[in-house]
Amino acid sequence: MLLDHLNRWLRKIRQQVTKESNPRQVSEAQENLVRVDSVLSNINQDLLAKAALQCKAYALSLMNFESRIVELQQRSSNHHDLPTYYEHLHEIYAHLDEPDGMEGVSTMILSPSLEHQIRHHESSGHWTSAQSCWEVRLQQFPDNVDYHLGLLRCLRNLGHYDTLRTHVRGVLTRNSDWQPALASFQIESAWMVGAWEDVQNIVDSTDVATAQIAIARLLLALRSRDSTAITTALDGARMVLGGPIAAAGVNNYRRSYEAMLDLHLTHELETIYNAISSLSQQSTGINSALMRLSEILSSRLDSTLPTFRTRESVLSMRRTAFALINIPGSQVLKREIGRSWLASAKIARKAGQWQTAYSAMLQSQQNKTRYSFMESAKLVKAMGDPLHALQQLENSMQLHNLLEDEVNVVDLTNDDNEENLKKMKAKVRLVRARWMNESERFDARMVLKTFTNVAILMPNWESGQYYLGQFQDECYKNLPIAERSSRGLKMNLSTIRAYAEAINLGTKYIYQTVPRLLTLWLDLGEDAKVAETDTFRLINQAVSGAIKNSPTYKWFTAFPQIVSRIGHSNPEVYKQLARLIAKVIQSYPNQALWLFAAVIKSKKRERSQRGSLILERIRNNPSLAQSSVPKLVGQSLDMTNELLELCNFHTPNIERKKLTMTRDFPRLANLGKSNLIIPLQESLTASLPPVTCSESVHQPFPSNAPTFAGFAEEIEIMHSLAKPRKITIHGSDGQTYMFLGKPKDDLRKDARLMDFNAIINKLLIANSESRRRQLHIRTYGVVTLNEECGFIQWVPHTRPVRPIIVNLYNNRHIPGWGAEMADVFTRIKGTNDGNKAADLFTKKILSLFPPVFHEWFIETFPEPTAWLASRLTYARTTAVMSMVGFILGLGDRHCENILLDENTGDLIHVDFNCLFEKGKTFETPERVPFRLTQNLVDALGVTGVEGVFRTACEVTMQLLRDNKDSLMSVLDAFVHDPLVEWEEEKMKLDRKQQHANATDAQRKNAVKPATDLRSLAKNSLKGIEKKLRGHYRPTPEKHAYEKEVSTSNLVQLLVQEATDIANLARMYPGWASWH
């Protein structure tokens, strides 16, 4: 704590010195800095790191060990002490339950020690392998208590409690003084096998107040059912468990998490006891009461850290509680224990811990848990044997009569009602249908029949409808082009009907169903021949019904895509489309009007007219006369007009760097107090209802979203060429929000990218692997006013990367750009030899600029836990945006376009003007897929791109590929509302074509058609679709062929390209590839 305080003081004084103008005060501050710095620098880092490790201050230990490693690496990359330090890092990451970090360190260790292998096996759940390693150690050192504890840990995780108890008894016979060290295993194994007399004896014979002893006393009190004893035991447990939390303080939540978890378990024991005690006193309603308890426990489990280690301890304690507080003659709690074992098997499977999952699976089967065979088959599939898994599933289904269409026998002794049985039957059949499809061994008609039967069995189940529609859509995509207008159209109808049902039934697949349904419907409607068919009329009816019956917020999730198609050519389709747009605006005017503003003020006459007509109908709708909607529409139009005027305000060679709101824009100032919400990204993004909430009453937007309370008087004119204007808005919540008005800039790119990133964030949250790592993209509000200008939310607490790195180099007295560097880049540009360019760049440029970016994290986050959290956040946000940027062809990633959040370490990308591989068309073409220069790698820590960064890249890339259809549907808006730059490109191509036609006419008398604007847009998106399908050309040479690459291989190729010195050497100098 003292060291953290001194480090924070040093940082604060350094910041003051840079701002202070009084020479005397500067001199005094620097003198104090030297004194404190000299004290801190004289502390032995090795000693501090080892002491921190023993005290379980893992972040502090990691910080000091890494500093020492950097020192040693600077002396020699093969320093003989480095492997020892790497082992320490591996141990720390194991304690932090950070397997990604462990993986990164493992790549640096050439010859792993036995302890290293043990940690790897334990983190991977290979407990049998870990047990073998511990047994080898015990053969060498039988009197080492730590090795015995390691073996006991393996036996506990394998569920071998009897063996564990036998081993403890044997060890204590030889070494009775080890009793305190082994007490926790001894007592836990005793209560797990129900040996309560042994538990009582251990508790009576010890005076040590440990967490395990406190919980054991509580379990014994619960077993006695003595309310006074229970109250005393609860108070005692909370006193013991609360001590470490109070000592750790408010800023050390992570250090005290184990104690927090023990308190969590204590409360659950009390909750389960109270619930079951009340059950035993009533003869009816046991099932409903138990269901309420199950819901409470389920929500509590969701609030814990999403790791196997954490959640398994919770589930294990629940099983103990259910077995302890049983109701005589009742099978209800036994079934709960079986379900808990099933939950353990599931989370172990998802964590890749096959042995633990198998052990839990056996326990579940011993408790005769209904449908445990499905989890068993999933485990077989996860272990890499999908055909055997499918065969095992079908055998079990046959055994339980689940392949038949009717439920012939209903087990009246089971608490499941017929509806639950039907749902479970549908779930099993759906798993079978999906696995049949994945195996590619079955006829498509047979697979379709299986999916269809699921939808018939449970017509009101979202998953059944979604997967039926998805299968039909896959079949359509695999059809030859010639058959798409006949057979394909019927498949489209089936897909749309299934998706329409899924949309109406739930929200689990809303980001897959809504965009794809809209794309199919609207694209088919633009084909004149298709639009005349009876099948398309049925499609139109299905969509019309979905619009009418589904909650409006579900359509809001794709509102930008809907608005982009406002110029649709089919009258019948446009009629439905206009009705849908009006419905969304009427339901959520505050949000939808901001997204609709660009249509009203569009430079394209048809779009503007249609948009104005829709708003006019809403304003004149008699049913809305008493609502606030017409007034909000009027305020929105006025606000849009005035913001446009501010954006377009002419500032020729303006001397003053500021404008005044009341003097220069009085009408806008008068609109300052308004009921319109401030267009923040969080206020414009719809949330989906939790599973327990009714969809009909769900409110997708915060009720207290800040509205306009006024504008600040000062408007700042920024220095860049376009002279963007920075305005400050006072919110109704008392906060201030800043926005940047950008004239002559098509912000539709930025707006659609924010929509795209918002969808990716939803997908990242829904995926267990990405959710566990808290992968996300930082987004911000973008308001497009028309095709030429708009406003971007100013992201608070951020700084561009460039000034941070420049400042770090200035601190080392390393100058920036100079004549010598310019000469080197001229020589690099003049050579065609990649090796020579790389050699010049390495010797003449990189040698002048050592990587320094890691220093910013140490200075900005001197408290070790905050430092570790910020670096993990930085690594993962960098990884996510690297993958997304590659998919989108995002270029111009110089250090002014990348920001860092000074509070969290988030990496934030801004300015998405260079999309769709536009960077490759520059005079000096961009050669890297994303920015991953030496300083960005340096900030990742000593493991560099390995471990945390690479794993986050692979998880993100796989998720993007798995959801390619949804993401392409979001980008579909680019095709139907093309960018200004594409219109300019079309004009250039048309002029070239006219010139070519004039020449050809003299010879052939032929005229070639003009360039189609939509074709330009579709061509730009083709590259994205190829990448999402995994098609990639590893090298830029023309002879290199394009092939489908696995996710891990693709990530490896991209990282190699991004860090290739030859590529970095040839980037244009303004990109600053040495930073």
PDB file of N, CA and C in Angstrom, residues 795-829:
ATOM      1  N   VAL A 795     -14.972  11.452 -27.423  1.00  0.00           N
ATOM      2  CA  VAL A 795     -14.772  10.395 -26.428  1.00  0.00           C
ATOM      3  C   VAL A 795     -13.968  10.960 -25.246  1.00  0.00           C
ATOM      4  N   PRO A 796     -14.557  11.022 -24.048  1.00  0.00           N
ATOM      5  CA  PRO A 796     -13.850  11.630 -22.896  1.00  0.00           C
ATOM      6  C   PRO A 796     -12.748  10.736 -22.348  1.00  0.00           C
ATOM      7  N   HIS A 797     -11.829  11.353 -21.624  1.00  0.00           N
ATOM      8  CA  HIS A 797     -10.735  10.657 -20.925  1.00  0.00           C
ATOM      9  C   HIS A 797      -9.834   9.872 -21.881  1.00  0.00           C
ATOM     10  N   THR A 798      -9.672  10.376 -23.088  1.00  0.00           N
ATOM     11  CA  THR A 798      -8.824   9.659 -24.050  1.00  0.00           C
ATOM     12  C   THR A 798      -7.729  10.575 -24.585  1.00  0.00           C
ATOM     13  N   ARG A 799      -6.654   9.950 -25.039  1.00  0.00           N
ATOM     14  CA  ARG A 799      -5.559  10.661 -25.701  1.00  0.00           C
ATOM     15  C   ARG A 799      -5.116   9.853 -26.905  1.00  0.00           C
ATOM     16  N   PRO A 800      -4.730  10.516 -28.011  1.00  0.00           N
ATOM     17  CA  PRO A 800      -4.185   9.762 -29.137  1.00  0.00           C
ATOM     18  C   PRO A 800      -2.869   9.093 -28.749  1.00  0.00           C
ATOM     19  N   VAL A 801      -2.560   7.988 -29.384  1.00  0.00           N
ATOM     20  CA  VAL A 801      -1.341   7.242 -29.075  1.00  0.00           C
ATOM     21  C   VAL A 801      -0.094   8.049 -29.436  1.00  0.00           C
ATOM     22  N   ARG A 802      -0.181   8.833 -30.525  1.00  0.00           N
ATOM     23  CA  ARG A 802       1.024   9.541 -31.002  1.00  0.00           C
ATOM     24  C   ARG A 802       1.634  10.465 -29.939  1.00  0.00           C
ATOM     25  N   PRO A 803       0.876  11.416 -29.359  1.00  0.00           N
ATOM     26  CA  PRO A 803       1.496  12.293 -28.361  1.00  0.00           C
ATOM     27  C   PRO A 803       2.016  11.539 -27.136  1.00  0.00           C
ATOM     28  N   ILE A 804       1.377  10.406 -26.805  1.00  0.00           N
ATOM     29  CA  ILE A 804       1.856   9.606 -25.673  1.00  0.00           C
ATOM     30  C   ILE A 804       3.259   9.076 -25.975  1.00  0.00           C
ATOM     31  N   ILE A 805       3.419   8.486 -27.167  1.00  0.00           N
ATOM     32  CA  ILE A 805       4.719   7.892 -27.530  1.00  0.00           C
ATOM     33  C   ILE A 805       5.772   8.983 -27.732  1.00  0.00           C
ATOM     34  N   VAL A 806       5.374  10.086 -28.387  1.00  0.00           N
ATOM     35  CA  VAL A 806       6.318  11.197 -28.603  1.00  0.00           C
ATOM     36  C   VAL A 806       6.821  11.727 -27.269  1.00  0.00           C
ATOM     37  N   ASN A 807       5.910  11.853 -26.305  1.00  0.00           N
ATOM     38  CA  ASN A 807       6.280  12.351 -24.979  1.00  0.00           C
ATOM     39  C   ASN A 807       7.255  11.389 -24.282  1.00  0.00           C
ATOM     40  N   LEU A 808       7.023  10.088 -24.426  1.00  0.00           N
ATOM     41  CA  LEU A 808       7.921   9.099 -23.821  1.00  0.00           C
ATOM     42  C   LEU A 808       9.320   9.177 -24.436  1.00  0.00           C
ATOM     43  N   TYR A 809       9.375   9.407 -25.761  1.00  0.00           N
ATOM     44  CA  TYR A 809      10.680   9.560 -26.409  1.00  0.00           C
ATOM     45  C   TYR A 809      11.343  10.880 -25.996  1.00  0.00           C
ATOM     46  N   ASN A 810      10.543  11.926 -25.844  1.00  0.00           N
ATOM     47  CA  ASN A 810      11.101  13.215 -25.397  1.00  0.00           C
ATOM     48  C   ASN A 810      11.732  13.093 -24.010  1.00  0.00           C
ATOM     49  N   ASN A 811      11.070  12.281 -23.146  1.00  0.00           N
ATOM     50  CA  ASN A 811      11.622  12.066 -21.806  1.00  0.00           C
ATOM     51  C   ASN A 811      12.998  11.411 -21.857  1.00  0.00           C
ATOM     52  N   ARG A 812      13.238  10.664 -22.941  1.00  0.00           N
ATOM     53  CA  ARG A 812      14.549  10.009 -23.113  1.00  0.00           C
ATOM     54  C   ARG A 812      15.475  10.840 -24.008  1.00  0.00           C
ATOM     55  N   HIS A 813      15.011  12.046 -24.356  1.00  0.00           N
ATOM     56  CA  HIS A 813      15.770  12.956 -25.221  1.00  0.00           C
ATOM     57  C   HIS A 813      16.042  12.336 -26.601  1.00  0.00           C
ATOM     58  N   ILE A 814      15.050  11.595 -27.086  1.00  0.00           N
ATOM     59  CA  ILE A 814      15.138  11.022 -28.436  1.00  0.00           C
ATOM     60  C   ILE A 814      14.325  11.912 -29.368  1.00  0.00           C
ATOM     61  N   PRO A 815      14.950  12.570 -30.340  1.00  0.00           N
ATOM     62  CA  PRO A 815      14.218  13.489 -31.225  1.00  0.00           C
ATOM     63  C   PRO A 815      13.303  12.723 -32.177  1.00  0.00           C
ATOM     64  N   GLY A 816      12.341  13.448 -32.741  1.00  0.00           N
ATOM     65  CA  GLY A 816      11.405  12.837 -33.681  1.00  0.00           C
ATOM     66  C   GLY A 816      11.946  12.837 -35.097  1.00  0.00           C
ATOM     67  N   TRP A 817      11.113  13.219 -36.031  1.00  0.00           N
ATOM     68  CA  TRP A 817      11.447  13.211 -37.459  1.00  0.00           C
ATOM     69  C   TRP A 817      12.568  14.196 -37.767  1.00  0.00           C
ATOM     70  N   GLY A 818      13.509  13.759 -38.608  1.00  0.00           N
ATOM     71  CA  GLY A 818      14.605  14.636 -39.000  1.00  0.00           C
ATOM     72  C   GLY A 818      15.039  14.369 -40.425  1.00  0.00           C
ATOM     73  N   ALA A 819      16.007  15.169 -40.897  1.00  0.00           N
ATOM     74  CA  ALA A 819      16.480  15.060 -42.290  1.00  0.00           C
ATOM     75  C   ALA A 819      17.084  13.686 -42.573  1.00  0.00           C
ATOM     76  N   GLU A 820      17.794  13.136 -41.582  1.00  0.00           N
ATOM     77  CA  GLU A 820      18.427  11.832 -41.785  1.00  0.00           C
ATOM     78  C   GLU A 820      17.376  10.744 -41.994  1.00  0.00           C
ATOM     79  N   MET A 821      16.294  10.805 -41.219  1.00  0.00           N
ATOM     80  CA  MET A 821      15.222   9.821 -41.377  1.00  0.00           C
ATOM     81  C   MET A 821      14.552   9.968 -42.734  1.00  0.00           C
ATOM     82  N   ALA A 822      14.355  11.219 -43.168  1.00  0.00           N
ATOM     83  CA  ALA A 822      13.752  11.468 -44.488  1.00  0.00           C
ATOM     84  C   ALA A 822      14.617  10.848 -45.583  1.00  0.00           C
ATOM     85  N   ASP A 823      15.925  10.979 -45.429  1.00  0.00           N
ATOM     86  CA  ASP A 823      16.845  10.413 -46.416  1.00  0.00           C
ATOM     87  C   ASP A 823      16.743   8.886 -46.444  1.00  0.00           C
ATOM     88  N   VAL A 824      16.640   8.266 -45.266  1.00  0.00           N
ATOM     89  CA  VAL A 824      16.524   6.801 -45.198  1.00  0.00           C
ATOM     90  C   VAL A 824      15.252   6.330 -45.902  1.00  0.00           C
ATOM     91  N   PHE A 825      14.121   7.018 -45.663  1.00  0.00           N
ATOM     92  CA  PHE A 825      12.865   6.596 -46.295  1.00  0.00           C
ATOM     93  C   PHE A 825      12.886   6.831 -47.805  1.00  0.00           C
ATOM     94  N   THR A 826      13.624   7.842 -48.246  1.00  0.00           N
ATOM     95  CA  THR A 826      13.792   8.046 -49.685  1.00  0.00           C
ATOM     96  C   THR A 826      14.554   6.875 -50.293  1.00  0.00           C
ATOM     97  N   ARG A 827      15.598   6.416 -49.600  1.00  0.00           N
ATOM     98  CA  ARG A 827      16.373   5.267 -50.085  1.00  0.00           C
ATOM     99  C   ARG A 827      15.524   3.992 -50.082  1.00  0.00           C
ATOM    100  N   ILE A 828      14.697   3.840 -49.043  1.00  0.00           N
ATOM    101  CA  ILE A 828      13.820   2.661 -48.976  1.00  0.00           C
ATOM    102  C   ILE A 828      12.827   2.673 -50.136  1.00  0.00           C
ATOM    103  N   LYS A 829      12.275   3.850 -50.430  1.00  0.00           N
ATOM    104  CA  LYS A 829      11.295   3.964 -51.513  1.00  0.00           C
ATOM    105  C   LYS A 829      11.938   3.655 -52.870  1.00  0.00           C
TER     106      LYS A 829
END
